[in-house]
Short mmCIF file of C-alpha atoms in Angstrom, two decimals:
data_model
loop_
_atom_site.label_atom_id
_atom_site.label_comp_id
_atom_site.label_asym_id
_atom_site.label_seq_id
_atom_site.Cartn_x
_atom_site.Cartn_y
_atom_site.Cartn_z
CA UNK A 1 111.95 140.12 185.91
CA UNK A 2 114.37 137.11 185.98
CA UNK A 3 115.35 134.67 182.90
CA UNK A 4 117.21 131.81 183.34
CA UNK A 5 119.27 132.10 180.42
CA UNK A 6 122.42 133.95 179.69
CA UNK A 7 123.26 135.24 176.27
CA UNK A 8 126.83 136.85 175.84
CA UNK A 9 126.86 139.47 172.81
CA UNK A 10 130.35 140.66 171.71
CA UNK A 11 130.42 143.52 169.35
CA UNK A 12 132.37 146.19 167.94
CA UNK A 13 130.93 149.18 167.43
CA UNK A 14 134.53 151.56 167.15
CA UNK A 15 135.44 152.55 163.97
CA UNK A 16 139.54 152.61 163.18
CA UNK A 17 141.14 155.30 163.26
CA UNK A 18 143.78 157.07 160.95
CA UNK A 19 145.90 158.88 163.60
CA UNK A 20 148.11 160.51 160.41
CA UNK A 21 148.70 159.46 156.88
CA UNK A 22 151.09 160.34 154.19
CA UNK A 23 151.22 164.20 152.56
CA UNK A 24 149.35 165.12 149.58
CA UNK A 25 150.76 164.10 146.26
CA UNK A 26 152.87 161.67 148.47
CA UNK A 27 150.77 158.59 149.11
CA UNK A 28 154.18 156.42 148.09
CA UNK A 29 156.24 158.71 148.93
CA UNK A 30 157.18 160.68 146.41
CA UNK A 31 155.07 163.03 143.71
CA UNK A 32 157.26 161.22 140.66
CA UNK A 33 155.44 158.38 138.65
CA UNK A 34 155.94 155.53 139.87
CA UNK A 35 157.42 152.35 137.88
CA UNK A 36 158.47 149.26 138.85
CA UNK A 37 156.30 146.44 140.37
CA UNK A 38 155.54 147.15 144.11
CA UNK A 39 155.34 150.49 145.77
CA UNK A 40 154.54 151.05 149.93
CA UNK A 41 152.69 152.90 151.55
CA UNK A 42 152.99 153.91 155.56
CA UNK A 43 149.90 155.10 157.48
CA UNK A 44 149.90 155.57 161.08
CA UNK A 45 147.03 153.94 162.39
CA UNK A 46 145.22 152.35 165.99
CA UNK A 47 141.33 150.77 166.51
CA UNK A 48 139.89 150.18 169.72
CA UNK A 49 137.81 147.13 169.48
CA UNK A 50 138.92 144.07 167.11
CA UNK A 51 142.31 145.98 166.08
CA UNK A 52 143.18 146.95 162.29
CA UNK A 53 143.49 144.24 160.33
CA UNK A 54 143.68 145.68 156.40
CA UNK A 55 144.83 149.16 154.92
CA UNK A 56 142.89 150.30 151.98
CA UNK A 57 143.03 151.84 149.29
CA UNK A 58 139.80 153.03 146.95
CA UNK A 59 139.56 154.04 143.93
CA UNK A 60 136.20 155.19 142.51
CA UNK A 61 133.65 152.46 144.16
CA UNK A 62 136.30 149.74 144.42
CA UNK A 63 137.89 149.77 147.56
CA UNK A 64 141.44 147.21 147.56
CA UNK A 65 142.78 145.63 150.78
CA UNK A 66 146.14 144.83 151.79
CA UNK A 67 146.57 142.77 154.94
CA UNK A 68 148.89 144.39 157.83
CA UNK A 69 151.38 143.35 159.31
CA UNK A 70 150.12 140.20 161.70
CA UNK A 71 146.58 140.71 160.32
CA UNK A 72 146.74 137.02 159.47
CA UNK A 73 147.19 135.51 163.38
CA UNK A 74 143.71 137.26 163.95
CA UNK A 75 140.71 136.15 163.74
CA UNK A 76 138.00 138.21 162.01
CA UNK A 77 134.65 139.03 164.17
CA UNK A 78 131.29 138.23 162.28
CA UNK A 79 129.36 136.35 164.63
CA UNK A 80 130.68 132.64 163.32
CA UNK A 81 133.20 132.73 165.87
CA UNK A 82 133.47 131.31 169.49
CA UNK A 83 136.94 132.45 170.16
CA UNK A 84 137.97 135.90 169.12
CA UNK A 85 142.14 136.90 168.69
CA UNK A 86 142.11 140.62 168.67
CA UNK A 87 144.32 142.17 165.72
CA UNK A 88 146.85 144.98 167.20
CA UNK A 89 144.82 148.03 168.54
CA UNK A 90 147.60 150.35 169.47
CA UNK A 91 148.55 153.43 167.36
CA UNK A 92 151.91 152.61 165.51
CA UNK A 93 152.93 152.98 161.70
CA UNK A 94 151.54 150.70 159.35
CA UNK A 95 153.80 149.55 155.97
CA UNK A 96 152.12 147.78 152.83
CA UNK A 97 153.68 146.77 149.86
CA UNK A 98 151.15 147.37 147.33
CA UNK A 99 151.22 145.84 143.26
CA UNK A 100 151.06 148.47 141.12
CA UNK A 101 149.27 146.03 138.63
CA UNK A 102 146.61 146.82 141.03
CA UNK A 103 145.60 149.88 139.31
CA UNK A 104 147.58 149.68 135.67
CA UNK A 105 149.45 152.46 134.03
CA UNK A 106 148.51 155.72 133.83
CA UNK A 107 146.90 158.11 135.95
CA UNK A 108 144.90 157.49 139.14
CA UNK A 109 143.50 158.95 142.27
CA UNK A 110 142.83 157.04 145.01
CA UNK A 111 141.74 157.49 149.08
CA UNK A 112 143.77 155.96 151.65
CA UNK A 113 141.36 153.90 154.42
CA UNK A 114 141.24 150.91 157.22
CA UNK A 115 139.78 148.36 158.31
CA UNK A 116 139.55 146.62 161.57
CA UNK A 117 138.94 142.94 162.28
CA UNK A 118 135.17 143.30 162.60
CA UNK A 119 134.88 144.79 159.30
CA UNK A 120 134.28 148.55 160.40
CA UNK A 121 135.98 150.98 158.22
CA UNK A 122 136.93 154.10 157.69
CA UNK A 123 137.64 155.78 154.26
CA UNK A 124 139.84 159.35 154.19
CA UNK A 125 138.26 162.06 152.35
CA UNK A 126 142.05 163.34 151.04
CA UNK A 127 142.41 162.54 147.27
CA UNK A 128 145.34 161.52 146.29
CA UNK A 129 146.42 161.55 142.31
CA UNK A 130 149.15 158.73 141.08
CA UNK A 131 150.59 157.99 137.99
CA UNK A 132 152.07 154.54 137.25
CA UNK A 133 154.53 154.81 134.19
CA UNK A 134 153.95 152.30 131.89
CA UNK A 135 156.57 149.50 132.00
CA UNK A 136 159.35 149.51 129.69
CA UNK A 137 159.92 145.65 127.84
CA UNK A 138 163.91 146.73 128.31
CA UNK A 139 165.70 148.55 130.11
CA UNK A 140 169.42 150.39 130.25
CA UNK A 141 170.90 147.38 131.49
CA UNK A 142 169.29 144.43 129.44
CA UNK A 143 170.86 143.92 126.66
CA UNK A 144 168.53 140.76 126.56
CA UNK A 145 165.24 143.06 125.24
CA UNK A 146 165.80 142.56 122.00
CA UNK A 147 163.25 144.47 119.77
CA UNK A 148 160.84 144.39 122.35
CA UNK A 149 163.30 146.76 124.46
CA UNK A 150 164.00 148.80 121.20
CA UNK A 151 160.48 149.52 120.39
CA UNK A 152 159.05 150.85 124.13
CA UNK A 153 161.57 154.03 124.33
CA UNK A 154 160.30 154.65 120.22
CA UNK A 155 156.44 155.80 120.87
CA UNK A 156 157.50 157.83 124.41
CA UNK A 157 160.22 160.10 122.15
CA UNK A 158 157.37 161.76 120.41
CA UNK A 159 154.57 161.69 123.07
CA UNK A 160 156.77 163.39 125.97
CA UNK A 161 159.03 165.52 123.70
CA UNK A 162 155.65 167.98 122.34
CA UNK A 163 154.63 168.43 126.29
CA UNK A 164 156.69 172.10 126.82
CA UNK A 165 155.43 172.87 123.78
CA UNK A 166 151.12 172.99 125.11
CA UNK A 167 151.90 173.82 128.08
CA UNK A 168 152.05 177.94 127.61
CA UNK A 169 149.20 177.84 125.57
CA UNK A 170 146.91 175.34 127.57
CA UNK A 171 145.59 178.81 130.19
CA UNK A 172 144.11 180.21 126.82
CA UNK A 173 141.76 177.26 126.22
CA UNK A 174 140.98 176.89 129.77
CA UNK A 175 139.93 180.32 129.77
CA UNK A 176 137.69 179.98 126.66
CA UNK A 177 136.35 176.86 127.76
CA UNK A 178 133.15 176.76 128.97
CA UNK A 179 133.38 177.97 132.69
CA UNK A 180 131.01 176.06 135.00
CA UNK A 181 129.00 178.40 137.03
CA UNK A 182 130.04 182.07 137.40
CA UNK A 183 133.16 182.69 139.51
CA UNK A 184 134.19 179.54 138.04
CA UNK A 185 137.53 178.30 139.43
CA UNK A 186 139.67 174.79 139.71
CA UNK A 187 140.28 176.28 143.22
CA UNK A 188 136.73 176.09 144.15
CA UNK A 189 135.61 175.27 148.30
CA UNK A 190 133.11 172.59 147.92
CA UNK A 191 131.63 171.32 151.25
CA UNK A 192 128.59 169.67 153.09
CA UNK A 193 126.90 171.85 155.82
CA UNK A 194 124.84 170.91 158.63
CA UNK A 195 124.30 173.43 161.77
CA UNK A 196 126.12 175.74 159.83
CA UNK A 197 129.58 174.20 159.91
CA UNK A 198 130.93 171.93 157.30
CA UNK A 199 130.51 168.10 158.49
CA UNK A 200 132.19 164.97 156.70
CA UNK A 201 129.18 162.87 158.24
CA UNK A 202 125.52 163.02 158.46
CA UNK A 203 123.05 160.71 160.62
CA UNK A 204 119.44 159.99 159.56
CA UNK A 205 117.36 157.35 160.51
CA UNK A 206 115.82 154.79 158.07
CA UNK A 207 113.25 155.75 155.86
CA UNK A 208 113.43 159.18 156.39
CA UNK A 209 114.18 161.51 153.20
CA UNK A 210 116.86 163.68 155.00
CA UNK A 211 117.89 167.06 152.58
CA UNK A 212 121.58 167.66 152.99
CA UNK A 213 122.96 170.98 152.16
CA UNK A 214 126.15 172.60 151.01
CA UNK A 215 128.19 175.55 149.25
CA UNK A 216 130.29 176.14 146.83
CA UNK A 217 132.78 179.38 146.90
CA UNK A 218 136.24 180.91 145.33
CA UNK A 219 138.89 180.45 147.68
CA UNK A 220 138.33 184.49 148.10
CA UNK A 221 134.43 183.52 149.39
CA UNK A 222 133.04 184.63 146.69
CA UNK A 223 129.98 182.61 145.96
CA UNK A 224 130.01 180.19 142.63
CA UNK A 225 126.29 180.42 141.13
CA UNK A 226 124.32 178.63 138.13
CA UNK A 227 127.28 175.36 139.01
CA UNK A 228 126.22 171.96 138.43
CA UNK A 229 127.32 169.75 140.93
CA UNK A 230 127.31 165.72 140.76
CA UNK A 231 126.10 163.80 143.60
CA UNK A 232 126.74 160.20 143.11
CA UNK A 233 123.89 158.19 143.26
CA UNK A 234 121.29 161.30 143.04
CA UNK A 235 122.79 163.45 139.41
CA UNK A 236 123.49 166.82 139.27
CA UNK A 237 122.32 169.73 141.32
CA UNK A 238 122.81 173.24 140.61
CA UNK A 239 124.10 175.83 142.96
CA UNK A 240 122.21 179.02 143.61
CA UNK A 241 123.79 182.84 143.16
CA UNK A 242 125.02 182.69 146.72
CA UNK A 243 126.51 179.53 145.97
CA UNK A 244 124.45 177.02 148.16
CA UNK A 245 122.53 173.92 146.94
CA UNK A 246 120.70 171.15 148.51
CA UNK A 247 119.15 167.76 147.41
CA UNK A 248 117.56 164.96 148.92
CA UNK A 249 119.00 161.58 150.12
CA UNK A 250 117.53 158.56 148.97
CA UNK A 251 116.91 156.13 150.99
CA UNK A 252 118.96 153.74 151.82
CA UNK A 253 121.70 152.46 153.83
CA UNK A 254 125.12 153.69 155.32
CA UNK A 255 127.24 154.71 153.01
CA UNK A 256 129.95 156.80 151.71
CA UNK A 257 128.05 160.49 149.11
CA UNK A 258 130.47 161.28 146.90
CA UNK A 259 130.18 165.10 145.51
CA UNK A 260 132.23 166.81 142.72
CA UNK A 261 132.92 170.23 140.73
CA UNK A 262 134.11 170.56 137.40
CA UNK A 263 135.30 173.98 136.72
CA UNK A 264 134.66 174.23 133.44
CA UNK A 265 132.52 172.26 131.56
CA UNK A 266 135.55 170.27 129.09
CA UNK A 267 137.27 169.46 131.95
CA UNK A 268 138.00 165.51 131.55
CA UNK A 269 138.22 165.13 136.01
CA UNK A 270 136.66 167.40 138.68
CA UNK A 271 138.49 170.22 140.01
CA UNK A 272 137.18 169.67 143.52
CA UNK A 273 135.34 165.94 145.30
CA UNK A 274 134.49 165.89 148.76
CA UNK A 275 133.59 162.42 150.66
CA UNK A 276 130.42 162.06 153.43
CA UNK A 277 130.15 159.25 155.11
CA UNK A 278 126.15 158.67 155.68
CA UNK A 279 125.61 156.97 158.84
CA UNK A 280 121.97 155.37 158.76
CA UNK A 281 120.24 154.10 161.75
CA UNK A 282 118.75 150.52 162.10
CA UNK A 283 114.66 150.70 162.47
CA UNK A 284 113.00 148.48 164.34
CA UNK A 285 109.35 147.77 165.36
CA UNK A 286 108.26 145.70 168.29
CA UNK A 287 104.63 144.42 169.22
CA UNK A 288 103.59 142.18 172.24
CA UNK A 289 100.69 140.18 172.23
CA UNK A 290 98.61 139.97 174.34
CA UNK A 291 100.03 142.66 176.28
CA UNK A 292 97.77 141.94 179.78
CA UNK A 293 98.38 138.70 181.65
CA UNK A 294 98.78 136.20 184.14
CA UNK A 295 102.01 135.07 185.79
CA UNK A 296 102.76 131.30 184.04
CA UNK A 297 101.49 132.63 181.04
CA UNK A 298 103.66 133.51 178.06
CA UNK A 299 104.00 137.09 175.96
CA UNK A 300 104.70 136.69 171.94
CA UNK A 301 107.11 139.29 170.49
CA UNK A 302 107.31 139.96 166.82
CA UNK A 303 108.92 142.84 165.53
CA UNK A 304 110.43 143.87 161.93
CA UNK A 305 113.39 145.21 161.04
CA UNK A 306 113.44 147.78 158.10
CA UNK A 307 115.87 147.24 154.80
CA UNK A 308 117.15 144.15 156.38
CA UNK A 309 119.14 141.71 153.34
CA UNK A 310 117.40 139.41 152.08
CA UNK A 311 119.29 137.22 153.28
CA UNK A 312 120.39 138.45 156.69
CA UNK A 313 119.98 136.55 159.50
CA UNK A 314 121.00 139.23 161.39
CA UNK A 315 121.30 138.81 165.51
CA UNK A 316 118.32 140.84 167.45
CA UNK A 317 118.51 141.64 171.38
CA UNK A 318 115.35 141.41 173.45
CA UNK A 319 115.79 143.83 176.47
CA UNK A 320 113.84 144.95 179.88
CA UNK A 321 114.02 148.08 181.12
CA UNK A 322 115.06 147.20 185.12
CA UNK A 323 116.66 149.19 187.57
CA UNK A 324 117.02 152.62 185.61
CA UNK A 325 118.99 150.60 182.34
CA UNK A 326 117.88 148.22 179.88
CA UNK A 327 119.22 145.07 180.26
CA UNK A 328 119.50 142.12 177.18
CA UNK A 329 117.54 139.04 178.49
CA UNK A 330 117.64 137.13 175.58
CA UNK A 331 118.50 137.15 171.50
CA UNK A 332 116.95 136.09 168.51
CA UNK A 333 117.33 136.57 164.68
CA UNK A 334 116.04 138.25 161.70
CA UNK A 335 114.20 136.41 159.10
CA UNK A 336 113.15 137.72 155.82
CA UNK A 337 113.44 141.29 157.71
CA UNK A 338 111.08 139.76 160.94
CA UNK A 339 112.24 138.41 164.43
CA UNK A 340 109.79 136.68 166.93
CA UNK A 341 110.75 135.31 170.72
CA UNK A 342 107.88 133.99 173.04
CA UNK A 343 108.92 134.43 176.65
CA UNK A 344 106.90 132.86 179.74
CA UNK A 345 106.74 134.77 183.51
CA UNK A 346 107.41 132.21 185.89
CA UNK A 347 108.33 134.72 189.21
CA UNK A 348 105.88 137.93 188.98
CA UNK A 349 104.31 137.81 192.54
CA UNK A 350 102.87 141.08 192.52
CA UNK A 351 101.18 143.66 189.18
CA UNK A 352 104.04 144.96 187.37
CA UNK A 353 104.43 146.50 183.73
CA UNK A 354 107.29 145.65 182.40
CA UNK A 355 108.46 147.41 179.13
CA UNK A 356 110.22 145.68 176.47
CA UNK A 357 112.30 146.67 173.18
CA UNK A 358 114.78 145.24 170.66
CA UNK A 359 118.00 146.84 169.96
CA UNK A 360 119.81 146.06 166.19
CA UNK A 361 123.41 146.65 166.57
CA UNK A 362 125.99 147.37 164.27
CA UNK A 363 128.64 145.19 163.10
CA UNK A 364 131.10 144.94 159.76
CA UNK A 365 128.53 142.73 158.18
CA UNK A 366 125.75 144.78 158.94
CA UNK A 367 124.73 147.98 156.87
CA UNK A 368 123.19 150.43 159.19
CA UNK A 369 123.62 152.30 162.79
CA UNK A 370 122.91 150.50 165.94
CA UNK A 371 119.05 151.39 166.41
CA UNK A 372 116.63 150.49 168.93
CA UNK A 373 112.69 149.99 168.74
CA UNK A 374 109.91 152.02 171.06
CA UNK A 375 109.05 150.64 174.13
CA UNK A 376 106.00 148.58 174.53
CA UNK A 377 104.33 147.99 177.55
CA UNK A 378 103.32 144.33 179.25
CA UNK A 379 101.03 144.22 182.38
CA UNK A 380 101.39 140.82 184.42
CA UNK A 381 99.73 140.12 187.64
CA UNK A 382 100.35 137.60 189.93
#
């Protein structure tokens, strides 16, 4: 099998990596509120493809990014680029100077993530809760507030001066409160099984309704039954007496399954949320036609590609299997979720069978696994 044409694809298929990140209740550095109008935050960080380009940080479905340092001389991959300029790959400490008007005053609890110059990214299950003070208008040493500066200090007096006061007397309605599930603690274990360890990500391929598992438990063991547990983007599912539960995933594709535990049924956040990453494979279908003929003659692929964008235009590889490996002889594109290449033999001097497939690979633009179609069969004689 020979083509005459040479098609060079360049993909990254590496997620970053966060070699170490701050400690909890630290993500700025300190477990105080924060005030002011910039805060940083260090993460120690590497990538082995494209090199990290942004840090992250998410909160609830937004996710915020903050370029590193020299993340502008590079030159993000997306397949609109002849010339690439890697971003830094090498594990050192990263620094970002993050706007607190980001998030607002008040409290807030956000993951700490990164992203590399293709797009790939990778989010850190760790929660970590904030609290931005709200801004005085005046401060000790500005005379210049004026009434503005007089009347910040006037509402705080009252609201922070009760706190001691609860505080005793806030384990009594906790206790009374309505306890969610029995064994009901704030300390609860909540995790995603699979083989009977706890994972943090789950494969499935496309289309198929995969049923993901998991347990909830005391930090004695002890199961928690009769719990209702929320499973973004599926509702609530209730554990069993020995503390297990299990829905199914909807269909879709990759993504990040967020799951929480409220102890007790008031509660105004959850006492426990866990993060899965959902890695879904690309499917593909391939069909030659016709699939017996004559060397000059020429061989019509078509082939879809399942939950493509509407829009996606999304690069397809057409390989051979030759020589024990499958080897790309030429590329084409998705189309309303279909791809079609016509190829002619020109140099079959003898009956072969040549089998063909398409392979889909990942990239920051695209949201699925790299997946690969069955093999069909062509018979060509001379």
């Amino acid at each position: 099998f020979v083509t005459d044409k040479l098609d060079i694809v360049l993909a990254d298929e590496h997620d970053p990596v966060i070699a170490s990140q701050p400690p909890a209740h630290a993500l700025f550095g300190t477990s105080e509120a924060l005030s002011g109008t910039a805060a940083n935050v260090t993460a120690r960080l590497s990538d082995v493809g494209s090199g990290v380009r942004h840090l992250l940080l998410q909160r609830g479905a937004a996710v915020h990014r903050f370029q590193v340092a020299g993340g502008a001389s590079c030159v993000a991959v997306d397949g609109g680029y002849t010339r690439a300029v890697p971003c830094q790959t090498a594990e050192q400490d990263y620094t970002v100077s993050v706007p607190l008007a980001t998030f607002g005053p008040g409290a807030h609890t956000l993951r700490l993530g990164v992203e590399d110059a293709a797009g790939n990214q990778r989010i850190s299950p760790i929660d970590y809760p904030i609290t931005i003070a709200v801004p005085a208008s005046g401060g000790g040493g500005g005379g210049g507030g004026g009434g503005g500066g007089g009347s910040a200090p006037a509402p705080a007096a009252p609201t922070r001066a009760p706190t001691p006061t609860p505080a005793p007397s806030s384990p009594a309605p906790a206790d009374s409160a309505r306890p969610n599930g029995a064994n009901a603690t704030r300390a609860a274990s909540l995790s995603l099984r699979r083989g009977g360890r706890d994972v943090t990500t789950v494969s499935v391929r496309y289309g198929r309704r995969a049923v993901l598992r998991g347990r909830l438990l005391t930090p004695g063991g002890r199961p928690i039954g009769g719990a209702a547990v929320t499973v973004a983007g599926v509702g609530a599912v209730t554990t069993k007496p020995d503390g297990s539960f299990s829905f199914g995933l909807p269909v879709g594709p990759s993504r990040t399954l967020r799951l929480s535990y409220r102890a007790f049924q008031d509660d105004a956040e959850p006492a426990q949320t866990i993060a899965v990453n959902v890695d879904v494979r690309t499917a593909a279908a391939l069909r030659a036609t016709p699939s017996r003929l004559r060397n000059g003659q020429a061989v019509r692929f078509r082939g879809t590609v399942r939950g493509a964008p509407r829009r996606s235009r999304k690069v397809v590889e057409m390989q051979v299997r030759q020589g024990g490996r499958w080897l790309t002889f030429a590329t084409t594109r998705v189309r309303a979720g279909r791809f079609t290449h016509r190829y002619r033999f020109t140099r079959t001097t003898q009956p072969t069978t040549y089998r063909f497939r398409t392979v889909v690979r990942r990239d920051g633009g695209w949201p699925y696994e790299t997946g690969a179609s069955k093999a069909v069969r062509v018979q060509v004689r001379p």
